[in-house]
mmCIF file of C-alpha atoms and ligand atoms in Angstrom:
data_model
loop_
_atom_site.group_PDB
_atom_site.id
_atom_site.type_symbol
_atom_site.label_atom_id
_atom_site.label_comp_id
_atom_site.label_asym_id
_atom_site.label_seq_id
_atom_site.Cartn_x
_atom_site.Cartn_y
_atom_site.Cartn_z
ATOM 1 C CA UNK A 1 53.894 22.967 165.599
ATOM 2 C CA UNK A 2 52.539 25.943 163.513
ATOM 3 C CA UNK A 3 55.328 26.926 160.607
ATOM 4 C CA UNK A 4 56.609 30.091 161.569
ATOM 5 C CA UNK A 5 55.624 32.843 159.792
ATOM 6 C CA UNK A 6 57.408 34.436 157.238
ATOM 7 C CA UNK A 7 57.110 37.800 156.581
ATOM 8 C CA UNK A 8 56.587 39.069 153.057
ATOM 9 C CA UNK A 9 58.858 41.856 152.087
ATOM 10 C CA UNK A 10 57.727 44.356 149.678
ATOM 11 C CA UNK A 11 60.825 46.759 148.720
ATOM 12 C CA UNK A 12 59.368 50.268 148.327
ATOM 13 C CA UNK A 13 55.706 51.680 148.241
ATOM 14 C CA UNK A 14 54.303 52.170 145.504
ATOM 15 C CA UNK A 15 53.778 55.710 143.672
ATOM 16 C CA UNK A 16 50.276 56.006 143.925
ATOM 17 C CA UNK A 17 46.981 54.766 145.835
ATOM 18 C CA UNK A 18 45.522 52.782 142.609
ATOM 19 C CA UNK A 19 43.878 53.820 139.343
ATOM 20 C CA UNK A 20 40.882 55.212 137.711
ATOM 21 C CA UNK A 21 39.238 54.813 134.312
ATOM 22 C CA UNK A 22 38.838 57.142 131.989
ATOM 23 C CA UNK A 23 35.468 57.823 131.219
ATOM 24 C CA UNK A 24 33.800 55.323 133.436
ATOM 25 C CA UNK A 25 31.172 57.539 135.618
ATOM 26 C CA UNK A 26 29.992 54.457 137.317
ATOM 27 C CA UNK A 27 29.269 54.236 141.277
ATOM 28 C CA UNK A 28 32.341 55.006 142.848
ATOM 29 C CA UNK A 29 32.841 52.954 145.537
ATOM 30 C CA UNK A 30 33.437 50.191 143.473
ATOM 31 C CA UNK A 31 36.643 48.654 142.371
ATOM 32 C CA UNK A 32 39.149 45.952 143.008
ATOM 33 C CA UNK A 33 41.597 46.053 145.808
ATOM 34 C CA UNK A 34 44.993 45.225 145.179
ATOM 35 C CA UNK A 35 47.314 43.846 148.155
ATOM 36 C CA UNK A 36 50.683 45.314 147.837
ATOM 37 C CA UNK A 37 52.282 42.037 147.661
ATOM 38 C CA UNK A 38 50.219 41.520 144.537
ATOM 39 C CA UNK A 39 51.418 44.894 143.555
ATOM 40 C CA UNK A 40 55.168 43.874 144.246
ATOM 41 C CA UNK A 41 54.748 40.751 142.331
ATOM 42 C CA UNK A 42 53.757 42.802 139.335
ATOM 43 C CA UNK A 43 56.109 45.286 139.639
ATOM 44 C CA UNK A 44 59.049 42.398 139.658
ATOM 45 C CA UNK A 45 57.905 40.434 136.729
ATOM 46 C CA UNK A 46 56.571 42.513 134.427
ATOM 47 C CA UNK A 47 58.522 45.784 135.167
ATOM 48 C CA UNK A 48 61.992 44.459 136.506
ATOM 49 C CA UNK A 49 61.615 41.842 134.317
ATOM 50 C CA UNK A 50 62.329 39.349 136.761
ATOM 51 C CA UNK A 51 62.132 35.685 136.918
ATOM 52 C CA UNK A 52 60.231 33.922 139.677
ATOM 53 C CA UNK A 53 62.976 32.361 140.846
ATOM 54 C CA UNK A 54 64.534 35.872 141.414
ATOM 55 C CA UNK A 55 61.282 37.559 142.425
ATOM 56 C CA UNK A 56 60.179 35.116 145.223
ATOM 57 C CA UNK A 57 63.611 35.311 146.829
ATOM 58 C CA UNK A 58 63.149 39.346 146.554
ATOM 59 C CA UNK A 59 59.526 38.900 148.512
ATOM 60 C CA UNK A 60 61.077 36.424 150.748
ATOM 61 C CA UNK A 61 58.411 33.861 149.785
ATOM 62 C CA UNK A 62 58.660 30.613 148.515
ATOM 63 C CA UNK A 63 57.938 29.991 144.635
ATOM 64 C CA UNK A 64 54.467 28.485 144.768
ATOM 65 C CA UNK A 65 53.356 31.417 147.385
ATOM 66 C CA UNK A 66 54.464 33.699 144.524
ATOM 67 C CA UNK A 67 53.375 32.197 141.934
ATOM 68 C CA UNK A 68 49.721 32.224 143.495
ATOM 69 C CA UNK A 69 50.111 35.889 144.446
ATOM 70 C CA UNK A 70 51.402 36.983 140.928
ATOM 71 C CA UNK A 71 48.207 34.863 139.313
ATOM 72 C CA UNK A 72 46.152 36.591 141.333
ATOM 73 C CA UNK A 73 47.273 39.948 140.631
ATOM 74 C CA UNK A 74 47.211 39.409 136.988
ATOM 75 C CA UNK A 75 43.794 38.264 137.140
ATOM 76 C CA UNK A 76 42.172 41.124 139.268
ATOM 77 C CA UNK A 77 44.360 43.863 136.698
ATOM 78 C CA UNK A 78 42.553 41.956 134.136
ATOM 79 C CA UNK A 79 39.097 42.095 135.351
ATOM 80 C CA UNK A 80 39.808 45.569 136.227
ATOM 81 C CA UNK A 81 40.548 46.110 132.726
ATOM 82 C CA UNK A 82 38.068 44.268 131.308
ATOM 83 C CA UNK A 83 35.025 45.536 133.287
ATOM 84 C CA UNK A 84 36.750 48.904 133.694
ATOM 85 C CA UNK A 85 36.897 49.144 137.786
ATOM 86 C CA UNK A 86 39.595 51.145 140.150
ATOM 87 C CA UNK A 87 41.932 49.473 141.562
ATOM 88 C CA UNK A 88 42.744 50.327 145.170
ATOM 89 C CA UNK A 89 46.628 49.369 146.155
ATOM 90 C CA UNK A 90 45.880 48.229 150.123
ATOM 91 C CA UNK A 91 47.796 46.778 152.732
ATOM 92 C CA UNK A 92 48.357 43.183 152.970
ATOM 93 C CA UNK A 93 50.530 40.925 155.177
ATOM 94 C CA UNK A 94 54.461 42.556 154.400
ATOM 95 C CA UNK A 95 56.393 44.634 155.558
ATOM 96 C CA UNK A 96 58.406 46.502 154.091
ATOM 97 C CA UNK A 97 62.704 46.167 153.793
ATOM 98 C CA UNK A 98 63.555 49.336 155.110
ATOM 99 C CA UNK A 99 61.916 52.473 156.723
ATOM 100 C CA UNK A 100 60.343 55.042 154.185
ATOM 101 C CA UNK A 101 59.349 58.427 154.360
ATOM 102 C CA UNK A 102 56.907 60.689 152.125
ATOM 103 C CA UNK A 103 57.522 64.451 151.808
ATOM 104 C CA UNK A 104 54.527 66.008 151.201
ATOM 105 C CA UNK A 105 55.861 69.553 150.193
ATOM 106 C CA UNK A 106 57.932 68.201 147.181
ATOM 107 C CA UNK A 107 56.162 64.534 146.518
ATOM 108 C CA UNK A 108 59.766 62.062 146.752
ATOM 109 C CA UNK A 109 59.491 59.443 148.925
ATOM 110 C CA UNK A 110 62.383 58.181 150.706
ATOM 111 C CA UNK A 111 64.781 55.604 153.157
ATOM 112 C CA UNK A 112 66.141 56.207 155.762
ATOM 113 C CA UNK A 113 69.989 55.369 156.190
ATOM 114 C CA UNK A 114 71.018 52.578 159.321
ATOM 115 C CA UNK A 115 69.523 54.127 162.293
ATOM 116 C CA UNK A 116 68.881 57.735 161.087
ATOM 117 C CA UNK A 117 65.749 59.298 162.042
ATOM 118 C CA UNK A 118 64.610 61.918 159.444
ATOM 119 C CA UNK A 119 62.905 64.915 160.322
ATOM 120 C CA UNK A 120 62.871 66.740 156.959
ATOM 121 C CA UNK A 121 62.866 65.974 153.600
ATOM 122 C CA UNK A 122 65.996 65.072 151.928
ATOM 123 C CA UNK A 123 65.473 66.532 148.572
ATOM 124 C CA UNK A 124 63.676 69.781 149.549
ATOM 125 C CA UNK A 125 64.418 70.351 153.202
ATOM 126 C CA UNK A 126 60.736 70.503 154.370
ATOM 127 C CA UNK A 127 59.635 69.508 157.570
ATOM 128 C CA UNK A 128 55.997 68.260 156.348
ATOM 129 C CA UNK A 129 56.866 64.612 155.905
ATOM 130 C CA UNK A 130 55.566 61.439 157.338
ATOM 131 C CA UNK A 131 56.811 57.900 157.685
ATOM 132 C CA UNK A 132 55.110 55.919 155.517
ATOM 133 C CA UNK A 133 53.350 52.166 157.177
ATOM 134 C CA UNK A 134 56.169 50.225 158.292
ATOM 135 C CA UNK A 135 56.397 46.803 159.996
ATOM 136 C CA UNK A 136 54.110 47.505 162.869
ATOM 137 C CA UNK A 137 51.124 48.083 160.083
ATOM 138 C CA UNK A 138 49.528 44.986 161.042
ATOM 139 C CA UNK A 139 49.199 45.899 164.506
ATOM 140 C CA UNK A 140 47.181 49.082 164.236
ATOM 141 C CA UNK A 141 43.739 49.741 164.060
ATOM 142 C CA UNK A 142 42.961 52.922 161.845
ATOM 143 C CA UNK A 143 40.090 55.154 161.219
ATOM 144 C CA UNK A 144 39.833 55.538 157.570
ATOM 145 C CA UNK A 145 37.873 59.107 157.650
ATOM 146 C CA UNK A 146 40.143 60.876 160.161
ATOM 147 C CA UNK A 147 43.636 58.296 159.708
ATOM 148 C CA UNK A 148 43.423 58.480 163.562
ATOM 149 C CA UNK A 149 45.685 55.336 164.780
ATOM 150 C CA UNK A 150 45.166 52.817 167.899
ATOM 151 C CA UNK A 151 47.558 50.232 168.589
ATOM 152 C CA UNK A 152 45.766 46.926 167.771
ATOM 153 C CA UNK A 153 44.252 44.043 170.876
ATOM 154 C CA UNK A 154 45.131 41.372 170.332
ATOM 155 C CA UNK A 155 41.732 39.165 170.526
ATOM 156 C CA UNK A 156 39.962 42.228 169.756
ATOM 157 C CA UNK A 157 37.660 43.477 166.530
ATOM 158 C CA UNK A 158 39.010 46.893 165.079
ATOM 159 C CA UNK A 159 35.136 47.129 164.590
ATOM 160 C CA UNK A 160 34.759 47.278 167.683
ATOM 161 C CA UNK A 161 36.631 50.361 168.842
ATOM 162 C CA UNK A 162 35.340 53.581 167.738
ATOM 163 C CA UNK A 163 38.276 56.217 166.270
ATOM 164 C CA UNK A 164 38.612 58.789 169.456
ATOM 165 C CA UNK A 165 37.762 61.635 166.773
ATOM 166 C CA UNK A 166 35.042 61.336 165.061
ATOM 167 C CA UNK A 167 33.641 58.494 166.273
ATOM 168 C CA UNK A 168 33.794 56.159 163.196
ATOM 169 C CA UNK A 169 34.333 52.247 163.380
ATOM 170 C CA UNK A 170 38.010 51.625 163.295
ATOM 171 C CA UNK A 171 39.471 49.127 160.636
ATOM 172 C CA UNK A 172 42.620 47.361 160.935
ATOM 173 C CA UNK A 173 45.661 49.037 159.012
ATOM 174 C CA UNK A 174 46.558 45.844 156.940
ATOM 175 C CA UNK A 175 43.094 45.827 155.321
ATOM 176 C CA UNK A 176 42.437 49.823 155.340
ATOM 177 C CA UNK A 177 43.084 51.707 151.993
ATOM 178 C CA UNK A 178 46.541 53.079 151.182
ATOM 179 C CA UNK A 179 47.080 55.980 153.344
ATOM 180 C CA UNK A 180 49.953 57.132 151.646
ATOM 181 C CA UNK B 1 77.418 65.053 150.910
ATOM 182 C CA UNK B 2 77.049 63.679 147.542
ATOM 183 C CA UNK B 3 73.856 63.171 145.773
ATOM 184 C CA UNK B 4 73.629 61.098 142.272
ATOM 185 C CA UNK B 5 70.588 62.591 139.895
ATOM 186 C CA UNK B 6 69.684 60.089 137.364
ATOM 187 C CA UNK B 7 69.233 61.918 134.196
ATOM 188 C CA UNK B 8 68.362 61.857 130.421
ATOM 189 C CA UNK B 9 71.674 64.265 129.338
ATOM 190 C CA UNK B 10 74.726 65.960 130.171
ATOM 191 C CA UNK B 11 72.862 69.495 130.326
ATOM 192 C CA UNK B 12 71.346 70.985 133.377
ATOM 193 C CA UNK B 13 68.120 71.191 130.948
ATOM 194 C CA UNK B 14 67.978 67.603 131.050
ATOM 195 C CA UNK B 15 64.970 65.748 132.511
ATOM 196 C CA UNK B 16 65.478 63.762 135.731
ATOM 197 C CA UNK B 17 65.851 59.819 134.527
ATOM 198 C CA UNK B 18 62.674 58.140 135.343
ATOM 199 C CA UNK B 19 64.122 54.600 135.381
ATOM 200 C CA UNK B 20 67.730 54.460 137.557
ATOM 201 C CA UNK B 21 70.171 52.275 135.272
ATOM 202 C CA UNK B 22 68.825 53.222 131.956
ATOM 203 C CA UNK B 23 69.489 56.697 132.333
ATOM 204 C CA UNK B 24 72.130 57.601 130.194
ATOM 205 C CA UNK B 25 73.961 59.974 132.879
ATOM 206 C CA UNK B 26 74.054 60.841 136.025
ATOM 207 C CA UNK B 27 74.678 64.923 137.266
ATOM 208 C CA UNK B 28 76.859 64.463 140.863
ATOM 209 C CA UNK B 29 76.116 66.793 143.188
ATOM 210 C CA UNK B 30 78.143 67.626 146.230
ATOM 211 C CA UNK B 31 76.629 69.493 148.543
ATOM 212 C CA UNK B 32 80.070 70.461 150.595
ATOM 213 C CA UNK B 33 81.557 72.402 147.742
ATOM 214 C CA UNK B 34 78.444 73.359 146.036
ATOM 215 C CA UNK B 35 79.831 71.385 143.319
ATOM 216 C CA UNK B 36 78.493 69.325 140.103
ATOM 217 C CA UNK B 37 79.613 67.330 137.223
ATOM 218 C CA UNK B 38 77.853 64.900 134.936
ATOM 219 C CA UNK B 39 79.046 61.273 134.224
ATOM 220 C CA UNK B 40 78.210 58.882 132.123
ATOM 221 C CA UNK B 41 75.957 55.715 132.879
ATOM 222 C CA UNK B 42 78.433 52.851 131.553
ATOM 223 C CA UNK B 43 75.215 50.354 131.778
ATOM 224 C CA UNK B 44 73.097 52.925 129.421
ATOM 225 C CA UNK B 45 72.664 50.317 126.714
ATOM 226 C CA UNK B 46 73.750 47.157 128.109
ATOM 227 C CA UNK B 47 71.052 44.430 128.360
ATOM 228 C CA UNK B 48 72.047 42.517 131.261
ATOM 229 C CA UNK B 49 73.800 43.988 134.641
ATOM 230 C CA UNK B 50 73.085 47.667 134.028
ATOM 231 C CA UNK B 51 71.829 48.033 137.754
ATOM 232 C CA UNK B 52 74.601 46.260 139.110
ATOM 233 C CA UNK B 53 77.376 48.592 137.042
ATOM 234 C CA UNK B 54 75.741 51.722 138.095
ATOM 235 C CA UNK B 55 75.350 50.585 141.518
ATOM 236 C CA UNK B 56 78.724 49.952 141.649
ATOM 237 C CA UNK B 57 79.898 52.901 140.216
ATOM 238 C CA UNK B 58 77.925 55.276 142.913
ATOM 239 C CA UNK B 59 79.497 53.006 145.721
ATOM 240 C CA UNK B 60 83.021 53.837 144.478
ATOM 241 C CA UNK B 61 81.972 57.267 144.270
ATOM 242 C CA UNK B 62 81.305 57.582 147.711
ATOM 243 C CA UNK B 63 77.824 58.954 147.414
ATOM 244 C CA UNK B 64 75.360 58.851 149.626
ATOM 245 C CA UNK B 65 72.211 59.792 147.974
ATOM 246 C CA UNK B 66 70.244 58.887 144.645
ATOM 247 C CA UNK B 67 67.441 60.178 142.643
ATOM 248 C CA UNK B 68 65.242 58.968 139.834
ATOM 249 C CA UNK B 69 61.876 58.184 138.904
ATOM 250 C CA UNK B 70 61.687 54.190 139.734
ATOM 251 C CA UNK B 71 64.149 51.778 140.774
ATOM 252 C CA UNK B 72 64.737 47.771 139.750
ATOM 253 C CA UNK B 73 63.932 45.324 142.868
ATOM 254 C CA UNK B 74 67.214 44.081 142.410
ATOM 255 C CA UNK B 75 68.808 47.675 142.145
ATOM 256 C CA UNK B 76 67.037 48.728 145.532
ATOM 257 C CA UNK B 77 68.513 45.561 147.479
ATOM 258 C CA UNK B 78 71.852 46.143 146.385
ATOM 259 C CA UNK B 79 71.354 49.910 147.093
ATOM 260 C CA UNK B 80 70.507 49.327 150.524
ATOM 261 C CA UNK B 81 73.399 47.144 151.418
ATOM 262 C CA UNK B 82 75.881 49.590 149.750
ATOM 263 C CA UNK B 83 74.482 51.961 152.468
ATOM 264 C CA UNK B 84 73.054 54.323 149.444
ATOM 265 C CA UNK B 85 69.781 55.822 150.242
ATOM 266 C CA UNK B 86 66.951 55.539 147.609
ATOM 267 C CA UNK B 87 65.330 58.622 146.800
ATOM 268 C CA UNK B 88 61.534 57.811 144.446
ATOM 269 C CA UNK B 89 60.868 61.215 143.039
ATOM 270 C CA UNK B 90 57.264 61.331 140.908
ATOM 271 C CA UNK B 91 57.081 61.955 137.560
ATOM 272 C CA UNK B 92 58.033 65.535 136.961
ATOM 273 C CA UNK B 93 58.750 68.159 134.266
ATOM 274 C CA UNK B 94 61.401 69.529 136.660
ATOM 275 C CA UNK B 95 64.882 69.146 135.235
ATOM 276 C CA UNK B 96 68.507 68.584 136.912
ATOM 277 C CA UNK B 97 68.785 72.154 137.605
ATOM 278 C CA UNK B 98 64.932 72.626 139.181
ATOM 279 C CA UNK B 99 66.291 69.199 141.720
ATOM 280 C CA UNK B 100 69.993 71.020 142.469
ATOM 281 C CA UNK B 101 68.362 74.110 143.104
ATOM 282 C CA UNK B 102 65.961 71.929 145.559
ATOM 283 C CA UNK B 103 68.691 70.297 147.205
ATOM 284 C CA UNK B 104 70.596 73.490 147.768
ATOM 285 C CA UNK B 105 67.355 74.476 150.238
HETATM 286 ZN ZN1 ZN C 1 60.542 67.391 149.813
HETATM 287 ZN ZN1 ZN C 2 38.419 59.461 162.861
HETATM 288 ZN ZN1 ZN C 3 42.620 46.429 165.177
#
């Protein structure tokens, strides 16, 4: 029997889509992609100042899966560092522990309280907010020039499908760039 | 309904706290009455447990609401479960006064 799959919990989204280097003019397309577990991991040791112990039970992982996720992170900020490369935060397999929502008038992001459904922004009223990826992510297919969303086949390539808009190859959401 | 503003002072001039639990106050702001008053953080310079104390101390407080600039993984868990909703606001120059004003909207 396959083990069941658990499912990696990341607590809040981060900030940002990635980084840039100062200075660096090189082609711009290049860079290393971050998984937001990797981020999490980061963000738990080395700002929270967690222990593993404490951060794998966070990510609902055990300790060797974090400990191979943290390595990894720490070596691709490195090399990022080092050879002075983006970093792109993208999806990953998580989800995350509660429902959160961007405003883009006034920049907070947000949860949502037990079974409230927000339809402005807490801090500044607006209406011009957006839920940000939540548990389904893994089950879309997105269009990373438009953001037009299709649910995901099961079986299927996202390369396959073509985005309804403008025609562009579809990617699947866990492996498309932050859309935050 | 009452908000908690993590914050670097006891003045409205004060810059919103970027890091909830090492903030050395935190302005409450009820939105019923129109209402706010400043308290202090008691886990300002503690080394261990800050989130937990401050956590705590919003909980009793019967708010609803908080806002700062990043949160401890620890501090967002026990946030959710206390029902408390977590409010990531991005680095700013707006003070406490520029966010009440925003919340009055
Ligand atoms: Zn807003
Ligand atoms: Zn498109
Ligand atoms: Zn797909």
């Amino acid at each position: 029997m396959p083990r069941p799959k658990r499912n990696r919990t990341i607590l809040s989204p981060p900030i940002c889509k990635g980084f840039v280097p100062i200075g660096n003019t090189l082609k711009s397309d290049s860079g290393i992609d971050l998984s937001l577990e990797e981020f999490e991991s980061i963000r738990l040791c080395d700002y929270d100042h967690l222990n593993h112990a404490e951060a794998c039970q966070l990510m609902n992982v055990s300790r060797p899966t974090f400990a191979r996720i943290y390595e990894s992170a720490r070596q691709k900020v490195a090399t990022a560092f080092a050879e002075g490369l983006p970093i792109h935060f993208i999806g990953g397999k998580y989800s995350m522990s509660e429902n959160w929502w961007k405003c883009n008038q006034c920049g907070s992001m947000f949860s949502s309280l037990a079974g409230e459904y927000l339809t402005k922004c807490v801090v500044c009223s607006s209406t011009n907010i957006s839920s940000i990826h939540n548990n389904a992510a893994n089950d879309e297919c997105i269009c990373q020039s438009c953001g037009a969303k299709l649910k995901h086949r099961h079986g299927q390539q996202c390369r396959q499908l073509y985005c309804p808009d403008c025609k562009q190859p579809m990617f699947n959401r866990r492996n498309a760039r932050m859309a935050l | 309904m009452k908000t908690a503003i993590a914050s670097n002072g006891d003045k409205l001039q004060a810059e919103l706290g970027m890091k909830f639990g090492r903030c050395s106050h935190f302005c409450i702001f009820d939105s019923e009455s129109d209402q706010f008053y400043f308290a202090s953080n008691l886990g300002h310079n503690i080394n261990g447990g800050a989130g937990r104390l401050a956590v705590t101390f919003l909980a009793d407080n019967n708010i609803k609401q908080v806002i700062a600039g990043e949160f401890g993984g620890q501090v967002k868990q026990m946030l959710s479960n206390s029902g408390i909703r977590i409010i990531i606001y991005p680095p700013t120059s707006k003070c406490i006064d520029d966010i009440i004003k925003l919340l009055k909207q």
